[in-house]
Amino acid sequence: MGGVEERGFLRGSDRTGQECAAGSATHPACLAAVPRGAFAGPPTMPHFTVVPVEDKHRAEYDSVEGLSWVDYREPAAAPAPGDSYDTVSSDGHGNHKENSPFLNSSEAGKGGDYYDRNLALFEEELDIRPKVSSLLGKLVNYTNLTQGVKEHEEAESTDGSKKKVSKSPSMGTLMGVYLPCMQNIFGVILFLRLTWMVGMAGVLQSFLIVLLCCCCTMLTTISMSAIATNGVVPAGGSYFMISRSLGPEFGGAVGLCFYLGTTFAGAMYILGAIEILLTYIVPQAAIFHPSGAHDASSAMLNNMRVYGTVFLILMAVVVFVGVKYVNKFASLFLACVVISILSIYAGAIKSIFDPPVFPICMLGNRTLSRDQFDVCAKTIVKDNVTVASKLWELFCHSTNLTTENCDEYFLMNNVSEIAGIPGAASGILKDNLWSNYLEKGEILEKAHHPSVDVAGQKNNLHLYVLSDIATSFMVLVGIFFPSVTGIMAGSNRSGDLKDAQKSIPVGTILAIVTTSLVYFSCVLLFGACIEGVVLRDKYGDAVNRNLVVGTLSWPSPWVIVIGSFFSTCGAGLQSLTGAPRLLQAIAKDNIIPFLWVFGHGKANGEPTWALLLTALIAELGILIASLDMVAPILSMFFLMCYLFVNLACAVQTLLRTPNWRPRFKYYHWALSFLGMSICLALMFISSWYYALVAMLIAGMIYKYIEYQGAEKEWGDGIRGLSLSAARYALLRLEEGPPHTKNWRPQLLVLLKLDEDLHVKYPRLLTFASQLKAGKGLTIIGSVIQGNFLETYGEAQAAEQTIKNMMDIEKVKGFCQVVVANKVREGIAHLIQSCGLGGMKHNTVVLGWPYGWRQSEDPRSWKTFIGTVRCTTAAHLALLVPKNVSFYPSNHERYNEGNIDVWWIVHDGGMLMLLPFLLKQHKVWRKCKMRIFTVAQMDDNSIQMKKDLATFLYQLRIEAEVEVVEMHNSDISAYTYERTLMMEQRSQMLRQMRLTKTEREREAQLVKDRHSVARLESLYSDEEDETEPVPENIQMTWTKEKCDAEKRNRGSAVGSFRDLISIKPNQSNVRRMHTAVKLNEVIVNRSHDARLVLLNMPGPPKNTDGDENYMEFLEVLTEGLERVLLVRGGGREVITIYS
């Protein structure tokens, strides 16, 4: 029987080849060996990249050390009928089944109950970790709620009956980002102050102001786009972006700055609406009237306060009653803005050939306020009689033409009329190019207009158009800046967007480009079409109290008056809607304890208390009552917010945190710093005292959040400060495990030293430096065997050698050499005790035990497997670079090639993160990433590929995706023979172990030759199966000893006979099948890859199978030049969230 089985299994491939050649092609063994593609026809989906794995030509396999290698060539024929060997059979439909040697009948009957044979090697992992297909299915249907928010957990735990079907986000770039940004950017300043700014600053300086402000917002948008596309953007906008990027301190400071800015913006919009209402629509509605000639401004301010308060209360009630109405009318308000702007362009075009008639009355070169008289002349002819005009009466205080009480300036200068809107073809642009700043109370004068310069009476000043505030470049910057804010509107709606990562950058940048072009063109058109004194006339006194921009518009000034009124009302409502929600979000995060009350609201989540506080703060802005005074305040808060956005992007880019992988690629830390500098400059340009107050508020909030209950300790001098900072940082790290976003591999590299204390595999250090790129923690550990008291000097020398090698390989980190009696114990000590506090390693890098097959001593690979078990028990990740000497040095560059990831089992995302980190290094930067995953029989491979592509898109990782189908789970003769050889080899080695007497004799000989090396390598250990050797060995033979020796030898011969009758364990066959099939497809796809990353199967629970486990790993990685075996630490290390 032994001979038959020997022929059937040890030489099965040769036999099958001969018999198949005889022409019997229907034998199952031949069918198992022939590629299915030879007779099964083409794949069912030729258009798709999913490729089934079939049995290929197996002509080349690395030899198994110590035994003959197996040749598995394609046979041509089948054996003769009647041969009754155990073989692989088919059910006639191409579905292959196994017979008895591989599975016993009970297991074969279970069908799919046992682990899928294609992944049998990973069955321990699949017990506790999800299959790739099920993980992708869950992750693709992510939620837009923020991480860590209680509502998220509550939503997850609610009963199915209570769950409402949530509407999936469906807004695109146009409706979700572009139009809301346009609506928020265009506002009251464009209609009420831009013409006045052009008149005061001139066209050139106005261009500079617009350019500065637009550059600031554009650079901020680039930074914001990078932050917003760094993960799935939760609903919540800028506050969430900053707080999740820079932490709660910055988040709280920015959030409150943005909140205060939005609230004051609401006040500014309300003041703008009241100004339009009382100045241009219904001036009769004023409650307070000027008692004297000089009380006009104070009466106007009081009117603004009363009407502003009434408007604020009405708007707050509207927001309280129904936010949905605000959102519904948003498009109507936007339409008003667009129509108003179009009417400006239409009027400018019309003014070229038919300028509108708005005459201005000039006295000398001074501009007269037109609303107090009708005829622009000193005298009029009535019934052929020259009589005094209304103008004469005002200046001379008499109805007859006497000059006794006349104003001297009035008598000496002529009255003339000039065109208020000369038109674009008039050449007025050259007069409006330069600035004409005025002090408060100065009269608007037209340069180069004929006049006699004499002093007039002060009590007649109210008849002229006067400057109401002192103007300068700095003042105008502060007033104009609010007209470019509103860029956060898109990111605030991120929860409603279909693809926020794409829509936010595109929509916001397009909105800024559009609005910037509108502002630049408006500056140019106003300068080219409107007379300078009219431009400098803020309230349109010279043109019959018309809105200045309205005089240019076509078909009527009322288009802009009505349009701007509605748009400012709408913007005010939007501000009062958004600000309370922002405050509620900050309060719910509980980073500022005294704000907790504002986190509550109505049953439907409406922030009632936050709305009340917002209305009170807005009332403060309304009590200021001047648009020109409120605008710089909100400029400060928005500039502070934008400054922090730029800072967040710059810091993240420079720190290179592993989670910083924005999908938006067109950013740079220098751009962020430039944006930050412009923000800071604009703050101090527009109002240095407001800037200091805003920075003080932000600083106080920051410090309050940071130091709330925190204990501080300051050392003396720089070193004391450094120690204190280090201690503080370590204690902060101790508070808990790092968030998934902050996870990066903190390495413990286990190095092997040779007898001369030199590093045996320096490329391990090279690999560590390429993986870390100078960031994070790296500890290089090594074990020296011996007694600490005797080998302390050697340990110091080894440490110095390792440090020198670290310098050469540019590894920034720490070195730790441990002396231990047993190498395995030393490694366990390193894994347990390296690091300090929160600065502990989370990943172990372990070298492969080369030559373990050739060595008869099992201790080398037992130490390796023991280390694998130690890292698993400590919940650490494990990296095993195989063939590490072939890894590139730091001086090499790969200009092309692939890094291939074979994702078999989800292990927390290590396989995704490692190639990304390697690609940060110049060696691997130009390599492309490919991800392969294995689909099982019950997986939808097409859906799996879509899910994987979506998952990678959300991870912001660029890689080619391929799903490999392993539906062919028949076990080949090659697999069977390879398993058989593995088991025969291990049994043979066990039987060939020397007897105790021979071991002792050999040990004595070694001792006598003084050739015992004091330093053992890292992966050989003296602890296993070794007993202390006595000083002297007595070689005395007795009759009993002689009989026992004969029995031992006789049993050994019997055991060798048993070798050929061995039947392989079915579990080992399945595991070998996994290794063979996976290796076949990996070599097929990734034979030319620069690096292959692969899930490392866990060691068997039963230690008896350890040697087989090493064989499985060898088979799995055969034929691959550079392999990195990866084993996760049991926690998620990569996230789709920002």
PDB file of N, CA, C and O in Angstrom, residues 328-373:
ATOM      1  N   LYS A 328     -36.946  79.612   0.899  1.00  0.00           N
ATOM      2  CA  LYS A 328     -37.744  79.630  -0.326  1.00  0.00           C
ATOM      3  C   LYS A 328     -37.585  80.951  -1.063  1.00  0.00           C
ATOM      4  O   LYS A 328     -37.593  81.001  -2.295  1.00  0.00           O
ATOM      5  N   PHE A 329     -37.494  82.034  -0.291  1.00  0.00           N
ATOM      6  CA  PHE A 329     -37.406  83.355  -0.923  1.00  0.00           C
ATOM      7  C   PHE A 329     -35.976  83.722  -1.313  1.00  0.00           C
ATOM      8  O   PHE A 329     -35.753  84.774  -1.892  1.00  0.00           O
ATOM      9  N   ALA A 330     -35.014  82.853  -0.974  1.00  0.00           N
ATOM     10  CA  ALA A 330     -33.616  83.174  -1.266  1.00  0.00           C
ATOM     11  C   ALA A 330     -33.392  83.403  -2.755  1.00  0.00           C
ATOM     12  O   ALA A 330     -32.700  84.338  -3.158  1.00  0.00           O
ATOM     13  N   SER A 331     -34.014  82.568  -3.583  1.00  0.00           N
ATOM     14  CA  SER A 331     -33.808  82.708  -5.025  1.00  0.00           C
ATOM     15  C   SER A 331     -34.428  84.006  -5.549  1.00  0.00           C
ATOM     16  O   SER A 331     -33.903  84.639  -6.468  1.00  0.00           O
ATOM     17  N   LEU A 332     -35.541  84.424  -4.920  1.00  0.00           N
ATOM     18  CA  LEU A 332     -36.171  85.695  -5.325  1.00  0.00           C
ATOM     19  C   LEU A 332     -35.236  86.862  -5.022  1.00  0.00           C
ATOM     20  O   LEU A 332     -35.048  87.764  -5.846  1.00  0.00           O
ATOM     21  N   PHE A 333     -34.626  86.830  -3.819  1.00  0.00           N
ATOM     22  CA  PHE A 333     -33.694  87.902  -3.449  1.00  0.00           C
ATOM     23  C   PHE A 333     -32.489  87.916  -4.386  1.00  0.00           C
ATOM     24  O   PHE A 333     -31.997  88.980  -4.763  1.00  0.00           O
ATOM     25  N   LEU A 334     -32.020  86.718  -4.772  1.00  0.00           N
ATOM     26  CA  LEU A 334     -30.888  86.655  -5.683  1.00  0.00           C
ATOM     27  C   LEU A 334     -31.267  87.236  -7.050  1.00  0.00           C
ATOM     28  O   LEU A 334     -30.471  87.946  -7.676  1.00  0.00           O
ATOM     29  N   ALA A 335     -32.496  86.952  -7.490  1.00  0.00           N
ATOM     30  CA  ALA A 335     -32.968  87.498  -8.766  1.00  0.00           C
ATOM     31  C   ALA A 335     -32.953  89.020  -8.734  1.00  0.00           C
ATOM     32  O   ALA A 335     -32.586  89.678  -9.723  1.00  0.00           O
ATOM     33  N   CYS A 336     -33.342  89.606  -7.585  1.00  0.00           N
ATOM     34  CA  CYS A 336     -33.310  91.079  -7.438  1.00  0.00           C
ATOM     35  C   CYS A 336     -31.893  91.606  -7.650  1.00  0.00           C
ATOM     36  O   CYS A 336     -31.686  92.619  -8.335  1.00  0.00           O
ATOM     37  N   VAL A 337     -30.893  90.905  -7.042  1.00  0.00           N
ATOM     38  CA  VAL A 337     -29.501  91.346  -7.173  1.00  0.00           C
ATOM     39  C   VAL A 337     -29.064  91.284  -8.634  1.00  0.00           C
ATOM     40  O   VAL A 337     -28.482  92.238  -9.175  1.00  0.00           O
ATOM     41  N   VAL A 338     -29.353  90.166  -9.281  1.00  0.00           N
ATOM     42  CA  VAL A 338     -28.894  89.962 -10.663  1.00  0.00           C
ATOM     43  C   VAL A 338     -29.528  90.998 -11.593  1.00  0.00           C
ATOM     44  O   VAL A 338     -28.850  91.607 -12.430  1.00  0.00           O
ATOM     45  N   ILE A 339     -30.838  91.238 -11.420  1.00  0.00           N
ATOM     46  CA  ILE A 339     -31.535  92.224 -12.267  1.00  0.00           C
ATOM     47  C   ILE A 339     -30.947  93.614 -12.045  1.00  0.00           C
ATOM     48  O   ILE A 339     -30.721  94.377 -13.001  1.00  0.00           O
ATOM     49  N   SER A 340     -30.663  93.945 -10.798  1.00  0.00           N
ATOM     50  CA  SER A 340     -30.085  95.260 -10.489  1.00  0.00           C
ATOM     51  C   SER A 340     -28.734  95.434 -11.171  1.00  0.00           C
ATOM     52  O   SER A 340     -28.446  96.494 -11.762  1.00  0.00           O
ATOM     53  N   ILE A 341     -27.881  94.401 -11.098  1.00  0.00           N
ATOM     54  CA  ILE A 341     -26.547  94.505 -11.713  1.00  0.00           C
ATOM     55  C   ILE A 341     -26.672  94.613 -13.236  1.00  0.00           C
ATOM     56  O   ILE A 341     -25.969  95.413 -13.877  1.00  0.00           O
ATOM     57  N   LEU A 342     -27.571  93.827 -13.800  1.00  0.00           N
ATOM     58  CA  LEU A 342     -27.762  93.889 -15.253  1.00  0.00           C
ATOM     59  C   LEU A 342     -28.249  95.272 -15.683  1.00  0.00           C
ATOM     60  O   LEU A 342     -27.863  95.785 -16.745  1.00  0.00           O
ATOM     61  N   SER A 343     -29.091  95.893 -14.845  1.00  0.00           N
ATOM     62  CA  SER A 343     -29.589  97.232 -15.200  1.00  0.00           C
ATOM     63  C   SER A 343     -28.461  98.258 -15.200  1.00  0.00           C
ATOM     64  O   SER A 343     -28.475  99.224 -15.966  1.00  0.00           O
ATOM     65  N   ILE A 344     -27.431  98.039 -14.327  1.00  0.00           N
ATOM     66  CA  ILE A 344     -26.261  98.944 -14.320  1.00  0.00           C
ATOM     67  C   ILE A 344     -25.523  98.824 -15.655  1.00  0.00           C
ATOM     68  O   ILE A 344     -25.170  99.828 -16.293  1.00  0.00           O
ATOM     69  N   TYR A 345     -25.263  97.589 -16.084  1.00  0.00           N
ATOM     70  CA  TYR A 345     -24.556  97.382 -17.357  1.00  0.00           C
ATOM     71  C   TYR A 345     -25.366  97.946 -18.525  1.00  0.00           C
ATOM     72  O   TYR A 345     -24.810  98.579 -19.437  1.00  0.00           O
ATOM     73  N   ALA A 346     -26.672  97.715 -18.488  1.00  0.00           N
ATOM     74  CA  ALA A 346     -27.525  98.233 -19.564  1.00  0.00           C
ATOM     75  C   ALA A 346     -27.454  99.754 -19.616  1.00  0.00           C
ATOM     76  O   ALA A 346     -27.328 100.359 -20.696  1.00  0.00           O
ATOM     77  N   GLY A 347     -27.521 100.393 -18.436  1.00  0.00           N
ATOM     78  CA  GLY A 347     -27.445 101.862 -18.385  1.00  0.00           C
ATOM     79  C   GLY A 347     -26.110 102.384 -18.872  1.00  0.00           C
ATOM     80  O   GLY A 347     -26.038 103.416 -19.560  1.00  0.00           O
ATOM     81  N   ALA A 348     -25.002 101.649 -18.517  1.00  0.00           N
ATOM     82  CA  ALA A 348     -23.668 102.092 -18.946  1.00  0.00           C
ATOM     83  C   ALA A 348     -23.554 102.025 -20.469  1.00  0.00           C
ATOM     84  O   ALA A 348     -22.985 102.931 -21.111  1.00  0.00           O
ATOM     85  N   ILE A 349     -24.094 100.965 -21.050  1.00  0.00           N
ATOM     86  CA  ILE A 349     -24.044 100.830 -22.516  1.00  0.00           C
ATOM     87  C   ILE A 349     -24.881 101.933 -23.170  1.00  0.00           C
ATOM     88  O   ILE A 349     -24.463 102.580 -24.137  1.00  0.00           O
ATOM     89  N   LYS A 350     -26.064 102.183 -22.599  1.00  0.00           N
ATOM     90  CA  LYS A 350     -26.957 103.212 -23.169  1.00  0.00           C
ATOM     91  C   LYS A 350     -26.330 104.603 -23.060  1.00  0.00           C
ATOM     92  O   LYS A 350     -26.538 105.463 -23.927  1.00  0.00           O
ATOM     93  N   SER A 351     -25.525 104.828 -21.990  1.00  0.00           N
ATOM     94  CA  SER A 351     -24.965 106.178 -21.776  1.00  0.00           C
ATOM     95  C   SER A 351     -23.953 106.551 -22.857  1.00  0.00           C
ATOM     96  O   SER A 351     -23.588 107.722 -22.997  1.00  0.00           O
ATOM     97  N   ILE A 352     -23.463 105.573 -23.621  1.00  0.00           N
ATOM     98  CA  ILE A 352     -22.492 105.889 -24.677  1.00  0.00           C
ATOM     99  C   ILE A 352     -23.143 106.784 -25.729  1.00  0.00           C
ATOM    100  O   ILE A 352     -22.563 107.788 -26.154  1.00  0.00           O
ATOM    101  N   PHE A 353     -24.366 106.437 -26.141  1.00  0.00           N
ATOM    102  CA  PHE A 353     -25.007 107.225 -27.207  1.00  0.00           C
ATOM    103  C   PHE A 353     -26.189 108.043 -26.712  1.00  0.00           C
ATOM    104  O   PHE A 353     -26.623 108.966 -27.375  1.00  0.00           O
ATOM    105  N   ASP A 354     -26.722 107.746 -25.521  1.00  0.00           N
ATOM    106  CA  ASP A 354     -27.860 108.518 -25.008  1.00  0.00           C
ATOM    107  C   ASP A 354     -27.783 108.596 -23.493  1.00  0.00           C
ATOM    108  O   ASP A 354     -28.482 107.884 -22.774  1.00  0.00           O
ATOM    109  N   PRO A 355     -26.893 109.483 -22.967  1.00  0.00           N
ATOM    110  CA  PRO A 355     -26.749 109.534 -21.503  1.00  0.00           C
ATOM    111  C   PRO A 355     -28.016 110.067 -20.838  1.00  0.00           C
ATOM    112  O   PRO A 355     -28.695 110.948 -21.386  1.00  0.00           O
ATOM    113  N   PRO A 356     -28.364 109.535 -19.663  1.00  0.00           N
ATOM    114  CA  PRO A 356     -29.549 110.024 -18.949  1.00  0.00           C
ATOM    115  C   PRO A 356     -29.351 111.470 -18.489  1.00  0.00           C
ATOM    116  O   PRO A 356     -28.222 111.905 -18.264  1.00  0.00           O
ATOM    117  N   VAL A 357     -30.460 112.190 -18.346  1.00  0.00           N
ATOM    118  CA  VAL A 357     -30.374 113.613 -17.996  1.00  0.00           C
ATOM    119  C   VAL A 357     -30.519 113.769 -16.482  1.00  0.00           C
ATOM    120  O   VAL A 357     -31.599 113.580 -15.917  1.00  0.00           O
ATOM    121  N   PHE A 358     -29.396 114.066 -15.833  1.00  0.00           N
ATOM    122  CA  PHE A 358     -29.398 114.387 -14.391  1.00  0.00           C
ATOM    123  C   PHE A 358     -28.480 115.583 -14.199  1.00  0.00           C
ATOM    124  O   PHE A 358     -27.303 115.438 -13.875  1.00  0.00           O
ATOM    125  N   PRO A 359     -29.019 116.804 -14.443  1.00  0.00           N
ATOM    126  CA  PRO A 359     -28.147 117.991 -14.340  1.00  0.00           C
ATOM    127  C   PRO A 359     -27.767 118.278 -12.879  1.00  0.00           C
ATOM    128  O   PRO A 359     -28.542 118.049 -11.957  1.00  0.00           O
ATOM    129  N   ILE A 360     -26.549 118.776 -12.710  1.00  0.00           N
ATOM    130  CA  ILE A 360     -26.062 119.140 -11.373  1.00  0.00           C
ATOM    131  C   ILE A 360     -25.867 120.650 -11.357  1.00  0.00           C
ATOM    132  O   ILE A 360     -25.296 121.224 -12.281  1.00  0.00           O
ATOM    133  N   CYS A 361     -26.309 121.221 -10.250  1.00  0.00           N
ATOM    134  CA  CYS A 361     -26.195 122.676 -10.114  1.00  0.00           C
ATOM    135  C   CYS A 361     -24.913 123.007  -9.366  1.00  0.00           C
ATOM    136  O   CYS A 361     -24.700 122.524  -8.251  1.00  0.00           O
ATOM    137  N   MET A 362     -24.060 123.828 -10.017  1.00  0.00           N
ATOM    138  CA  MET A 362     -22.784 124.206  -9.416  1.00  0.00           C
ATOM    139  C   MET A 362     -22.789 125.703  -9.125  1.00  0.00           C
ATOM    140  O   MET A 362     -23.220 126.503  -9.955  1.00  0.00           O
ATOM    141  N   LEU A 363     -22.292 126.059  -7.965  1.00  0.00           N
ATOM    142  CA  LEU A 363     -22.055 127.467  -7.635  1.00  0.00           C
ATOM    143  C   LEU A 363     -20.542 127.631  -7.605  1.00  0.00           C
ATOM    144  O   LEU A 363     -19.895 127.181  -6.661  1.00  0.00           O
ATOM    145  N   GLY A 364     -20.001 128.274  -8.647  1.00  0.00           N
ATOM    146  CA  GLY A 364     -18.551 128.268  -8.796  1.00  0.00           C
ATOM    147  C   GLY A 364     -18.124 126.817  -9.057  1.00  0.00           C
ATOM    148  O   GLY A 364     -18.595 126.180  -9.991  1.00  0.00           O
ATOM    149  N   ASN A 365     -17.226 126.331  -8.220  1.00  0.00           N
ATOM    150  CA  ASN A 365     -16.839 124.918  -8.360  1.00  0.00           C
ATOM    151  C   ASN A 365     -17.443 124.052  -7.246  1.00  0.00           C
ATOM    152  O   ASN A 365     -17.060 122.917  -7.046  1.00  0.00           O
ATOM    153  N   ARG A 366     -18.406 124.641  -6.491  1.00  0.00           N
ATOM    154  CA  ARG A 366     -19.025 123.902  -5.391  1.00  0.00           C
ATOM    155  C   ARG A 366     -20.344 123.271  -5.837  1.00  0.00           C
ATOM    156  O   ARG A 366     -21.096 123.883  -6.601  1.00  0.00           O
ATOM    157  N   THR A 367     -20.618 122.072  -5.295  1.00  0.00           N
ATOM    158  CA  THR A 367     -21.826 121.341  -5.670  1.00  0.00           C
ATOM    159  C   THR A 367     -22.962 121.726  -4.726  1.00  0.00           C
ATOM    160  O   THR A 367     -22.795 121.726  -3.497  1.00  0.00           O
ATOM    161  N   LEU A 368     -24.122 122.082  -5.301  1.00  0.00           N
ATOM    162  CA  LEU A 368     -25.276 122.471  -4.485  1.00  0.00           C
ATOM    163  C   LEU A 368     -26.203 121.290  -4.282  1.00  0.00           C
ATOM    164  O   LEU A 368     -26.368 120.438  -5.165  1.00  0.00           O
ATOM    165  N   SER A 369     -26.830 121.250  -3.100  1.00  0.00           N
ATOM    166  CA  SER A 369     -27.804 120.207  -2.796  1.00  0.00           C
ATOM    167  C   SER A 369     -29.103 120.543  -3.505  1.00  0.00           C
ATOM    168  O   SER A 369     -29.749 121.545  -3.204  1.00  0.00           O
ATOM    169  N   ARG A 370     -29.528 119.699  -4.413  1.00  0.00           N
ATOM    170  CA  ARG A 370     -30.574 120.045  -5.366  1.00  0.00           C
ATOM    171  C   ARG A 370     -31.983 119.913  -4.778  1.00  0.00           C
ATOM    172  O   ARG A 370     -32.940 120.413  -5.346  1.00  0.00           O
ATOM    173  N   ASP A 371     -32.138 119.276  -3.647  1.00  0.00           N
ATOM    174  CA  ASP A 371     -33.500 119.001  -3.172  1.00  0.00           C
ATOM    175  C   ASP A 371     -34.166 120.230  -2.537  1.00  0.00           C
ATOM    176  O   ASP A 371     -35.336 120.166  -2.164  1.00  0.00           O
ATOM    177  N   GLN A 372     -33.433 121.370  -2.383  1.00  0.00           N
ATOM    178  CA  GLN A 372     -34.030 122.536  -1.723  1.00  0.00           C
ATOM    179  C   GLN A 372     -34.478 123.610  -2.714  1.00  0.00           C
ATOM    180  O   GLN A 372     -35.052 124.603  -2.311  1.00  0.00           O
ATOM    181  N   PHE A 373     -34.183 123.478  -3.973  1.00  0.00           N
ATOM    182  CA  PHE A 373     -34.626 124.463  -4.984  1.00  0.00           C
ATOM    183  C   PHE A 373     -34.879 123.709  -6.283  1.00  0.00           C
ATOM    184  O   PHE A 373     -34.468 122.569  -6.457  1.00  0.00           O
TER     185      PHE A 373
END
